[in-house]
Coordinates of C-alpha atoms in Angstrom, one line a residue:
X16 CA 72.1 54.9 8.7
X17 CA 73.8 58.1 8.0
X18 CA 74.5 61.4 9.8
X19 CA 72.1 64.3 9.6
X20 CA 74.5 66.7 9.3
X21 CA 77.3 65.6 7.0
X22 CA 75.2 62.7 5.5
X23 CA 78.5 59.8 6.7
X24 CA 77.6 56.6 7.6
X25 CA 77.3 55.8 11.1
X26 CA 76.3 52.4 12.9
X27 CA 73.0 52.8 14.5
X28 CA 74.6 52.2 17.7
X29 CA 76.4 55.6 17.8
X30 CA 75.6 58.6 19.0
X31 CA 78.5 61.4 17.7
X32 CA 79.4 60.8 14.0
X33 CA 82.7 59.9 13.4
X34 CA 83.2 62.2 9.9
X35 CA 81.8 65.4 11.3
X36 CA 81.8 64.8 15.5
X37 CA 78.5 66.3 15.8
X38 CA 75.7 64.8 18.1
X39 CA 73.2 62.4 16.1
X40 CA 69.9 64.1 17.0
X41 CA 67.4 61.0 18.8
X42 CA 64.5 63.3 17.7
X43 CA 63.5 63.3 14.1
X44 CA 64.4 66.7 12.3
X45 CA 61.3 68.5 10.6
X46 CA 60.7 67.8 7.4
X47 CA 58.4 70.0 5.3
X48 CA 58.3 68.4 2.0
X49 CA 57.2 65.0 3.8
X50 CA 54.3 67.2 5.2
X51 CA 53.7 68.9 2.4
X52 CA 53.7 65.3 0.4
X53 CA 51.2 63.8 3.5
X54 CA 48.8 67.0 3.0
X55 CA 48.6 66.8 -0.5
X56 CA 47.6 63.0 -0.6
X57 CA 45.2 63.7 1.8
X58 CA 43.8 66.9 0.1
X59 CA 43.6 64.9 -3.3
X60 CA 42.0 62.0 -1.4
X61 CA 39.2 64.4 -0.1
X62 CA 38.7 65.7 -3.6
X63 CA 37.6 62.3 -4.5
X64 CA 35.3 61.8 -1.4
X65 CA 33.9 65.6 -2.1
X66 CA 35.0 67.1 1.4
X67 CA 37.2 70.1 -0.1
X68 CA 37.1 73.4 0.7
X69 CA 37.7 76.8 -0.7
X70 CA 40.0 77.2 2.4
X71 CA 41.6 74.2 2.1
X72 CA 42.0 74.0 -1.7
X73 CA 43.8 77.8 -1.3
X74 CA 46.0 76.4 1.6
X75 CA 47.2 73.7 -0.9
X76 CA 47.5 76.3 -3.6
X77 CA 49.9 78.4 -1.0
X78 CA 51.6 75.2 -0.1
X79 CA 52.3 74.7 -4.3
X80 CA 53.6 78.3 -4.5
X81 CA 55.8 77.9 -1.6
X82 CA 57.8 75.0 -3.4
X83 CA 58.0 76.5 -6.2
X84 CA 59.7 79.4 -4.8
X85 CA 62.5 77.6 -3.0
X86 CA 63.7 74.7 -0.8
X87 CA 64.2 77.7 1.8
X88 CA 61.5 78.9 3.7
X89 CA 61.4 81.6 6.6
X90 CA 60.3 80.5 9.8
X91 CA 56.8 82.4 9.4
X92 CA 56.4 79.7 6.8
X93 CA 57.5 76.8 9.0
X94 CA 55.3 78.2 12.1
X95 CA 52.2 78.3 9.5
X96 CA 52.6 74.7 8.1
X97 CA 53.1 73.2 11.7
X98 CA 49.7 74.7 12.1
X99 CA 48.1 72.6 9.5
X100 CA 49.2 69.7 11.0
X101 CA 45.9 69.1 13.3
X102 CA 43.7 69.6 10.9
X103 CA 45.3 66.9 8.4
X104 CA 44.6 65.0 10.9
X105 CA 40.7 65.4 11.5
X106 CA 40.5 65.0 7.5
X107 CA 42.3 61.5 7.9
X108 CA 40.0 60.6 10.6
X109 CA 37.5 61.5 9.3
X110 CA 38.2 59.6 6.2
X111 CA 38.8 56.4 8.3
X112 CA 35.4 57.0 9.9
X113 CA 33.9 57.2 6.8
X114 CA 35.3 53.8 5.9
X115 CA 34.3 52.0 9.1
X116 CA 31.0 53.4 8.5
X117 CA 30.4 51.8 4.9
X118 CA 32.1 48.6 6.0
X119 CA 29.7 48.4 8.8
X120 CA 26.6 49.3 6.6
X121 CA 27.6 46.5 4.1
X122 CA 27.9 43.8 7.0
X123 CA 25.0 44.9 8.7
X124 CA 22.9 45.0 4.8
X125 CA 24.3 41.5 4.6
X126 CA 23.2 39.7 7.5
X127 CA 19.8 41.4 6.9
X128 CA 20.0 39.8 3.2
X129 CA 21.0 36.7 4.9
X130 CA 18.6 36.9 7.1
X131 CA 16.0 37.8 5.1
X132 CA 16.6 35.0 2.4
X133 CA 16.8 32.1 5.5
X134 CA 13.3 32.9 5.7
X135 CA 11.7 33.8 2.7
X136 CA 9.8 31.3 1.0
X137 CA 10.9 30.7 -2.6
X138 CA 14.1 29.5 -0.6
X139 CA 12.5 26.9 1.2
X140 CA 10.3 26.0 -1.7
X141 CA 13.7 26.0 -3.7
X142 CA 15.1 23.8 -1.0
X143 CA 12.1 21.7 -0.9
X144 CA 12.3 20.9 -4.6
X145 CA 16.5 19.9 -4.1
X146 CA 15.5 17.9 -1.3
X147 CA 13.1 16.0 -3.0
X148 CA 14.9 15.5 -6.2
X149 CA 18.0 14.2 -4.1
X150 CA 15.8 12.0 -2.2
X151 CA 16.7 13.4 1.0
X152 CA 12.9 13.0 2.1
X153 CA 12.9 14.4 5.8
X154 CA 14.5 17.4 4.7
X155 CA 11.9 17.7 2.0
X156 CA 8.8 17.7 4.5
X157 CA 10.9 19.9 6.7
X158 CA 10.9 22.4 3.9
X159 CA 7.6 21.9 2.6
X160 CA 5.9 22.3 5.5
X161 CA 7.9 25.5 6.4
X162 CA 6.4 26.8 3.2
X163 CA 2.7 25.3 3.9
X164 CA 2.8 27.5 7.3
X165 CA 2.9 30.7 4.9
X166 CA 0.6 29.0 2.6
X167 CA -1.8 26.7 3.7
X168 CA -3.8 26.2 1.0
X169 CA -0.9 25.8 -2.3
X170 CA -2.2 22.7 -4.2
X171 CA 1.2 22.9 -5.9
X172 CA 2.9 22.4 -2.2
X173 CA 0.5 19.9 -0.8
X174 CA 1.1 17.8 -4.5
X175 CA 4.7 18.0 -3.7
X176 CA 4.0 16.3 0.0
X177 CA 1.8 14.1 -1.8
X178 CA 4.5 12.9 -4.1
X179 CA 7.0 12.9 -0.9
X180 CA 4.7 10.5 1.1
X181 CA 4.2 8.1 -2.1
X182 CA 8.2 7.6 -2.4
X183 CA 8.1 6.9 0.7
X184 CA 5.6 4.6 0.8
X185 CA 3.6 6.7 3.7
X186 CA -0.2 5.5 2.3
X187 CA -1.7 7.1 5.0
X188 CA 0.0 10.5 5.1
X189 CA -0.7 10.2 1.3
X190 CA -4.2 9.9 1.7
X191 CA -4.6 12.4 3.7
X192 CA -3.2 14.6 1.7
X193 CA -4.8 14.0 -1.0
X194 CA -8.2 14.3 0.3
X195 CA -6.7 17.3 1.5
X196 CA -6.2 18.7 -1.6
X197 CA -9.5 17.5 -2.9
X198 CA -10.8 20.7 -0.2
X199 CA -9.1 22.7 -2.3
X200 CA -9.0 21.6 -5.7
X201 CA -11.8 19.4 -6.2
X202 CA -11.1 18.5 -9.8
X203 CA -7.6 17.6 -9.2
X204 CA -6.8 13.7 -11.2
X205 CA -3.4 13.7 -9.0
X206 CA -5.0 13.4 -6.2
X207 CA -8.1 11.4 -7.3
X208 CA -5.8 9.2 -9.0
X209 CA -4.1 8.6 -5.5
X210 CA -7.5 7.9 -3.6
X211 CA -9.1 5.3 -6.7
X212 CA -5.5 3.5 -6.5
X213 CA -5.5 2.7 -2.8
X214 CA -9.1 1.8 -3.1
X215 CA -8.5 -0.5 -5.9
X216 CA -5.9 -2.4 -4.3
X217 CA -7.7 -2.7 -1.4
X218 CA -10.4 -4.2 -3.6
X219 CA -13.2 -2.0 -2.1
X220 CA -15.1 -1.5 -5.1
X221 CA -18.3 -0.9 -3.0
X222 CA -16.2 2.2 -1.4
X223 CA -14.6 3.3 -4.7
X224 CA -18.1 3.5 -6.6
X225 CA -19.6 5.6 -4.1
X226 CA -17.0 8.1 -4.8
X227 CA -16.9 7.6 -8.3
X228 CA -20.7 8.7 -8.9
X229 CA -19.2 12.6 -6.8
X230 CA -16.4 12.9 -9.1
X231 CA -17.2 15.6 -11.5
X232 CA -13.9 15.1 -13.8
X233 CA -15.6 13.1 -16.7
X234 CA -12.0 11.8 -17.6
X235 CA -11.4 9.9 -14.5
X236 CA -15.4 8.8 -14.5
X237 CA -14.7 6.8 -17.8
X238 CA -11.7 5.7 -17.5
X239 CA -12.9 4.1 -14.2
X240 CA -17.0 3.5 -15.4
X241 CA -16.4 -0.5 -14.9
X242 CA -16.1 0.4 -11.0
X243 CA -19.5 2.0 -11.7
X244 CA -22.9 0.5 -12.0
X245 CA -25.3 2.8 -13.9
X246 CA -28.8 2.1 -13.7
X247 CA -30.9 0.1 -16.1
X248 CA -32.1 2.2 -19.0
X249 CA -35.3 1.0 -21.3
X250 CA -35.9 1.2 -25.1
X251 CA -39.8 1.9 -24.5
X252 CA -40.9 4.6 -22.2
X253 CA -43.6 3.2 -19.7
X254 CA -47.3 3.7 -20.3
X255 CA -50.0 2.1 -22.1
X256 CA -49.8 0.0 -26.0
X257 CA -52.3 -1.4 -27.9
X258 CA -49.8 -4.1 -29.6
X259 CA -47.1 -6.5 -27.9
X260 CA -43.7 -4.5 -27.5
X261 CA -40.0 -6.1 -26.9
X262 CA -38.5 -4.5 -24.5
X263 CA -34.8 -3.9 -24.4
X264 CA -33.0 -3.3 -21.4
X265 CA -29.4 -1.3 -21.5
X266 CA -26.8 -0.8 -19.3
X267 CA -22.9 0.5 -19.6
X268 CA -20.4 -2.3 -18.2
X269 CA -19.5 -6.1 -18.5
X270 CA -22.0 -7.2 -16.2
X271 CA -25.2 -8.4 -16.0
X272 CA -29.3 -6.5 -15.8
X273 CA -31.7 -8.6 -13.8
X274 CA -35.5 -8.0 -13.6
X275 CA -39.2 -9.1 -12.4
X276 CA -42.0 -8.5 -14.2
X277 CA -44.1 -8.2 -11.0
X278 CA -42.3 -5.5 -9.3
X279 CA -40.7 -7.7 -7.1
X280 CA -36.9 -6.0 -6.3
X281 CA -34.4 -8.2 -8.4
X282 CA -31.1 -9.8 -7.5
X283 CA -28.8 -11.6 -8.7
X284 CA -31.0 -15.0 -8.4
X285 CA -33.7 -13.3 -10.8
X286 CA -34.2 -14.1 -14.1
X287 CA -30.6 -12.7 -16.2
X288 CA -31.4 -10.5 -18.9
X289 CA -30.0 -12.1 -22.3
X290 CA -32.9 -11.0 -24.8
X291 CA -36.0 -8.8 -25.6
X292 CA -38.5 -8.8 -23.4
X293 CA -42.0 -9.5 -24.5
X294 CA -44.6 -7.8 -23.5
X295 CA -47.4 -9.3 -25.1
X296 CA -51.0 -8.4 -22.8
X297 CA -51.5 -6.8 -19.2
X298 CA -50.3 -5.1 -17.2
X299 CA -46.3 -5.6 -16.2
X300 CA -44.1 -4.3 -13.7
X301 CA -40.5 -4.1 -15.2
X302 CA -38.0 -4.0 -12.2
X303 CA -34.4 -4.2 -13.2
X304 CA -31.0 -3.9 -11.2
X305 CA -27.6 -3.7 -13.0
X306 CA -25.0 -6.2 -11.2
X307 CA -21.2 -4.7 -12.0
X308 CA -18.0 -7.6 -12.4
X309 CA -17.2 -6.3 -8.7
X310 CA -20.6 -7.4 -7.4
X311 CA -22.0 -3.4 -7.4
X312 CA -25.4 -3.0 -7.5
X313 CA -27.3 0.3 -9.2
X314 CA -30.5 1.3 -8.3
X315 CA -33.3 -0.8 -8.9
X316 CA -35.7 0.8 -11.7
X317 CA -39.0 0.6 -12.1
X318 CA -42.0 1.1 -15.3
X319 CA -44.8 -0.2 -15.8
X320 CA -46.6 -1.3 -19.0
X321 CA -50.1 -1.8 -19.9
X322 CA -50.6 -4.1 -23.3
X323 CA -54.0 -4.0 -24.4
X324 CA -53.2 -6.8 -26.9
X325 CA -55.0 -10.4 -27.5
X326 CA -51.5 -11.4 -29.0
X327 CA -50.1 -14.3 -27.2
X328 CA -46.8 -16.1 -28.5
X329 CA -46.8 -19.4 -26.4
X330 CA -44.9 -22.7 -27.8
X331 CA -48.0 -24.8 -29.0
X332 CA -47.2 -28.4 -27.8
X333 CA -49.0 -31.5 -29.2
X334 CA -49.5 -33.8 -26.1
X335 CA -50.3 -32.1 -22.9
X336 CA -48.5 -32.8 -19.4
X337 CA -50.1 -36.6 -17.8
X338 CA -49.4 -40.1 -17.4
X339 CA -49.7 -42.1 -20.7
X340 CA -50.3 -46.0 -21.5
X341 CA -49.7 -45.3 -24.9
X342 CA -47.1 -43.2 -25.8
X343 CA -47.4 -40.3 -28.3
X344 CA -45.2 -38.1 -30.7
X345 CA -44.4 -34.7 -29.6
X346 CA -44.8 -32.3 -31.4
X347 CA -44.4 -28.1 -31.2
X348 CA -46.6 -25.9 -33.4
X349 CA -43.7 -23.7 -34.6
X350 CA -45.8 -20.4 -37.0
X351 CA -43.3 -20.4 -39.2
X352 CA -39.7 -19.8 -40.1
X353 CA -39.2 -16.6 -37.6
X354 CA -39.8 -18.1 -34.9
X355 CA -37.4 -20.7 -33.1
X356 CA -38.3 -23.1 -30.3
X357 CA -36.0 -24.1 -27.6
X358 CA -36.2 -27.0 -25.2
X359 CA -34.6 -29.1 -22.4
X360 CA -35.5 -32.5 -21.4
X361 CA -33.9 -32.3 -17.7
X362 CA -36.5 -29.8 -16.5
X363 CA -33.4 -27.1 -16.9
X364 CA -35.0 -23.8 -18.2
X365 CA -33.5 -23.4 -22.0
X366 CA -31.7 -20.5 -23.6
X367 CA -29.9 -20.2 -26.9
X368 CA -27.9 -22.8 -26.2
X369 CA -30.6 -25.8 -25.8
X370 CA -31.8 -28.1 -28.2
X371 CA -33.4 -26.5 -31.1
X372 CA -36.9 -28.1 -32.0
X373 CA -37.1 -29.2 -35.5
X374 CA -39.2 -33.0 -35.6
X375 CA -41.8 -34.5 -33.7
X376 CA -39.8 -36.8 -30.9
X377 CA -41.3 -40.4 -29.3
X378 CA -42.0 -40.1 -25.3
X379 CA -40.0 -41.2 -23.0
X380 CA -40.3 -44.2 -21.5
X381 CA -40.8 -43.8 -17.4
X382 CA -41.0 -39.9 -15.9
X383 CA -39.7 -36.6 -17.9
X384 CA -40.1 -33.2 -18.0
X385 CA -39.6 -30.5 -21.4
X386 CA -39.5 -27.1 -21.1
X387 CA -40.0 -24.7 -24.6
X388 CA -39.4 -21.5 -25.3
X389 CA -40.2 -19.2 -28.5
X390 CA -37.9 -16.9 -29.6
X391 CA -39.0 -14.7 -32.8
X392 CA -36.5 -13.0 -35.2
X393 CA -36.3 -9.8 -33.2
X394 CA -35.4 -11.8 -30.3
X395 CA -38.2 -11.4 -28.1
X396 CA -39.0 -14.9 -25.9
X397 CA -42.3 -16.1 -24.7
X398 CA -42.8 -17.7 -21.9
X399 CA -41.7 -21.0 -20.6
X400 CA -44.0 -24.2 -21.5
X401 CA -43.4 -27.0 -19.1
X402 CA -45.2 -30.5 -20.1
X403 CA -44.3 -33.3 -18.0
X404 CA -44.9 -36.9 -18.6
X405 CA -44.7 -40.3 -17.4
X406 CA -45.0 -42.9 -19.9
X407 CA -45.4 -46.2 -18.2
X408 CA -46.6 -48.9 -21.4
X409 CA -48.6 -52.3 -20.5
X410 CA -45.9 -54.3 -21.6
X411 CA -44.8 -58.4 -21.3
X412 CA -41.0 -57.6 -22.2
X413 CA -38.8 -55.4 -20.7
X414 CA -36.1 -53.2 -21.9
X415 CA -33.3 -55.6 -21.4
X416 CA -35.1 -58.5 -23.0
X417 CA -35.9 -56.4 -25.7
X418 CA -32.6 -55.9 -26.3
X419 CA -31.4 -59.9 -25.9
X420 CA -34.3 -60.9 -28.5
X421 CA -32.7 -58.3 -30.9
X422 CA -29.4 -58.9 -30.8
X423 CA -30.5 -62.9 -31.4
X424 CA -32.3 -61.7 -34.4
X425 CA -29.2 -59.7 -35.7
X426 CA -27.0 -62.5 -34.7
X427 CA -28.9 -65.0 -36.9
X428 CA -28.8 -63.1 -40.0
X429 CA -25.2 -62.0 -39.7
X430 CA -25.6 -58.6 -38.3
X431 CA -24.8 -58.3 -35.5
X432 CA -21.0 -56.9 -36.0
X433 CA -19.7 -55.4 -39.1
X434 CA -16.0 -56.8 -40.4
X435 CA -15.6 -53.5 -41.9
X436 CA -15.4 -52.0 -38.5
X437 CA -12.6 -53.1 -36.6
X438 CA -12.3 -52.0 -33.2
X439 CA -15.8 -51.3 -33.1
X440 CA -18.8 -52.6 -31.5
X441 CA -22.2 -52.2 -31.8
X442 CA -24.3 -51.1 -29.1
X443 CA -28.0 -51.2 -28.3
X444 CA -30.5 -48.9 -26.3
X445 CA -33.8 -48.4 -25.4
X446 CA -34.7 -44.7 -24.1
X447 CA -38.6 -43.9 -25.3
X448 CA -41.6 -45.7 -27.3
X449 CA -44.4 -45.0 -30.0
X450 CA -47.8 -46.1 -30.6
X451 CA -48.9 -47.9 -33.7
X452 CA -52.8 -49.3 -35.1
X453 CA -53.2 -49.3 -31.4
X454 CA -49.8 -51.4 -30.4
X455 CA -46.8 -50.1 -28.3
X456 CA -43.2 -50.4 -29.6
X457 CA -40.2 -49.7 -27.6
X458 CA -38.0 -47.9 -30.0
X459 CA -34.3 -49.5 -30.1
X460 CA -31.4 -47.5 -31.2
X461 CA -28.2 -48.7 -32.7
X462 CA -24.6 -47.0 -31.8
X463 CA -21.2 -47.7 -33.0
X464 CA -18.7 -47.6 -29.7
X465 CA -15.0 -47.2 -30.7
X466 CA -12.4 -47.7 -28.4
X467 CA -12.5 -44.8 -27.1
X468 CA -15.8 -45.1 -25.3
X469 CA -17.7 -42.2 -27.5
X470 CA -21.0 -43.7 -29.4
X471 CA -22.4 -42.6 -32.7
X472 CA -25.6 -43.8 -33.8
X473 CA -25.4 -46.2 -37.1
X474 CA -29.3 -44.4 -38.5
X475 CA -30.3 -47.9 -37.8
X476 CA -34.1 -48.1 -35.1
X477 CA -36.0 -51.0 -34.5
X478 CA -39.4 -51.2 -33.2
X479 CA -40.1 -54.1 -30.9
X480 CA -43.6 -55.3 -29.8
X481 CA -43.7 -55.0 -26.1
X482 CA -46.7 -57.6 -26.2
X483 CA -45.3 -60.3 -28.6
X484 CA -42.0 -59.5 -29.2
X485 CA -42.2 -59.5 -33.0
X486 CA -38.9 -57.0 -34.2
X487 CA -39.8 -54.3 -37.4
X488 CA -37.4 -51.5 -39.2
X489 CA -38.3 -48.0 -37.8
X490 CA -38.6 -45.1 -39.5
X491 CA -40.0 -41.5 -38.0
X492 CA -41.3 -38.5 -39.8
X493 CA -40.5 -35.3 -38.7
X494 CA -44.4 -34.7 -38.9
X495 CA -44.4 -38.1 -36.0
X496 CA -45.2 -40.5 -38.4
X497 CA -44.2 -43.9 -37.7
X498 CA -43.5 -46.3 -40.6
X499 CA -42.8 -50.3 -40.1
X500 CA -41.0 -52.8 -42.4
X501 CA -39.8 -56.6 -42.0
X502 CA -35.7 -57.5 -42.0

């Protein structure tokens, strides 16, 4: 350090300087242009906080004047600058107050911010959202139900739990929820897509009809309307005709309508409707129910028809329903070529897939029962003919000696198998009989049987006296002619 007086170097241990042999002084000497330095920084630095004034800005004017004057100053000069000294001091205090002051506002504006944004709802809906798409689920309900305290009633939050509880697999809380939602948005396919899922899956269609037929989104009602049954609908209003009418029957779905025509309430084990109706005279109470795929029933409706009509389609059948000694053709009266009759010979009720009547057929030997039905070209049915017969010939052969007598016959003349058929045999059967001038004939079919097993009739029928066993060349009109010749 050096000596205040001569300006030698000294060793900061020493006291006297070694140059000049004055004392070193321990207490700092005075120096103005240090203060005046310090009281201009801190006048400038109030300038730019605005705190100047006319007083002070004249004090550093004097203070300017005073250096430019001289290094030397008088002691009145000194004595006034030592008197500014305090008050430099209350402007740096007060600067450093000022400071504190906006450092403390900002933290205390921050932790309010902070505060304020910990508990504001677009940032728990915003942390919702990140929960969710990071699959940090708990954390997602945490949030979304923070936000579902402020507002109850957002469909867009309770979709967003809704999704939550379907990623996790939660079908319960899902439900819920979704019902939920249907409270406030009653319209809303999310959630009604939800519900019809779980009901589908749980195959309760009963369950998922009933609240099909409240949903008022026509969307989800057809994309779903096979989980629906919608009641019958019918081509003719009800009342009162003067002709026959068909009646059609209508219903939306791939299942089936069944009705009465007495007004008895119809199930499934009523008649199926396939066709037209007919209506053809009286008085007729159509009840129909629609049967859905799923077993759901609509409701049953109801009209009723008066025909004041002397039309009657019936199948018009040659022999009537008895026991016969002598066996007859049968024949059906068929109008003409719109109409087609349809008929079983193992009392099963016919439809469009039974025989279709086309030639007078030989009765059966023993018991039998035919049913016919009429259908006409707009596909309205009559009703069902039954006939029944039993057909039991005074005879002195049987069936199986028939048979033996026959194949003797066919034997004798060379017949009886055909070379040009290898692997074939002929076969022989007796299954009805005709009357002829008075005399029963058992009529005698012959098959080809391949290996196979499957028979094919040859064209070939015999007629055999049942009382004298004479043998005769069949042949049958389709009017129920029968024609005899020798072989």
């Amino acid at each position: 350090m050096k000596c205040p007086h001569c300006g030698g170097e000294m060793l900061p241990e020493q006291v006297f300087c070694e140059h000049c042999g004055k004392e070193r002084l321990l207490v700092p000497v005075y120096e103005p242009e240090i203060e005046e330095s310090v009281a201009e920084s801190m006048h400038n630095i109030m300038d730019d906080l605005g705190g100047n004034t006319p007083n002070q800005n004249h004090t550093k004017e004097n203070t300017s004047s005073n250096n430019v004057n001289g290094v030397n100053r008088t002691s009145t000069d000194v004595s006034r600058n030592a008197s500014k000294e305090p008050h430099a001091m209350k402007q740096l205090n007060f600067f450093v107050f000022s400071v504190l002051s906006l450092v403390i506002l900002v933290v205390v504006f921050s932790i309010a911010f902070y505060i304020y944004t910990e508990n504001s709802y677009d940032y728990h809906y915003q942390k919702a959202i990140s929960a969710f798409e990071t699959h940090q689920m708990e954390e997602a309900v945490y949030q979304t139900d923070y936000c579902l305290s402020e507002e109850p009633d957002n469909v867009e939050l309770l979709l967003l739990k809704l999704h939550i509880y379907l990623q996790q697999s939660m079908k319960e809380e899902a439900l819920e929820t979704a019902y939920l939602i249907l409270t406030y948005d009653s319209e809303n396919e999310e959630a009604l897509e939800c519900i019809i899922a779980e009901y589908i899956k749980n195959e309760e269609y009963l369950k998922l009809s009933k609240f099909l037929e409240k949903c008022t989104v026509a969307e989800i009602r057809q994309k779903y309307s096979r989980y629906l049954a919608s009641f019958p609908e019918y081509s003719e209003p009800e009342g009162e005709y003067d002709t026959a009418i068909s009646l059609k029957l209508f219903s939306v779905g791939n299942g089936d309508i069944y009705y009465s025509l007495d007004g008895t309430t119809p199930s499934k084990y009523s008649t199926r409707y396939t066709s037209p109706i007919k209506l053809i005279s009286g008085e007729y109470l159509v009840s129909s129910v629609y049967i859905n795929e799923y077993g759901i029933r609509s409701e049953v409706v109801i009209k009723k028809y008066v025909i004041q009509s002397d039309l009657e389609m019936l199948p018009s059948v040659s022999v009537k329903s008895g026991t016969y000694q002598m066996p007859q053709m049968i024949g059906v009266d068929v109008p003409d070529e719109e109409y087609i009759v349809y008929y079983t010979t193992d009392g099963s009720t016919p439809d469009l897939d039974s025989n279709i009547y086309t030639d007078a057929f030989p009765m059966p030997l023993g018991n039998s029962i035919f049913k016919f039905l009429m259908i006409d070209s707009e596909g309205n049915e009559s009703d069902i003919v039954t006939c029944q017969y039993s057909c039991v010939p005074v005879c002195y052969y049987d069936t199986d000696q028939a048979i033996i007598i026959l194949k003797q016959k066919l034997a004798t003349l060379g017949k009886l198998s055909d070379p040009g058929l290898p692997g074939q045999e002929k076969i022989y059967a007796i299954d009805s009989a005709v009357t002829k001038d008075d005399v029963v004939y058992y009529l005698i079919y012959e098959y080809l049987q391949s290996e196979t097993g499957s028979m094919i009739k040859t064209g070939d029928v015999f007629a055999f006296n049942v009382l004298d066993g004479t043998i005769f060349r069949a042949a049958l009109s389709s009017e129920g002619n029968v024609s005899l010749t020798d072989f």
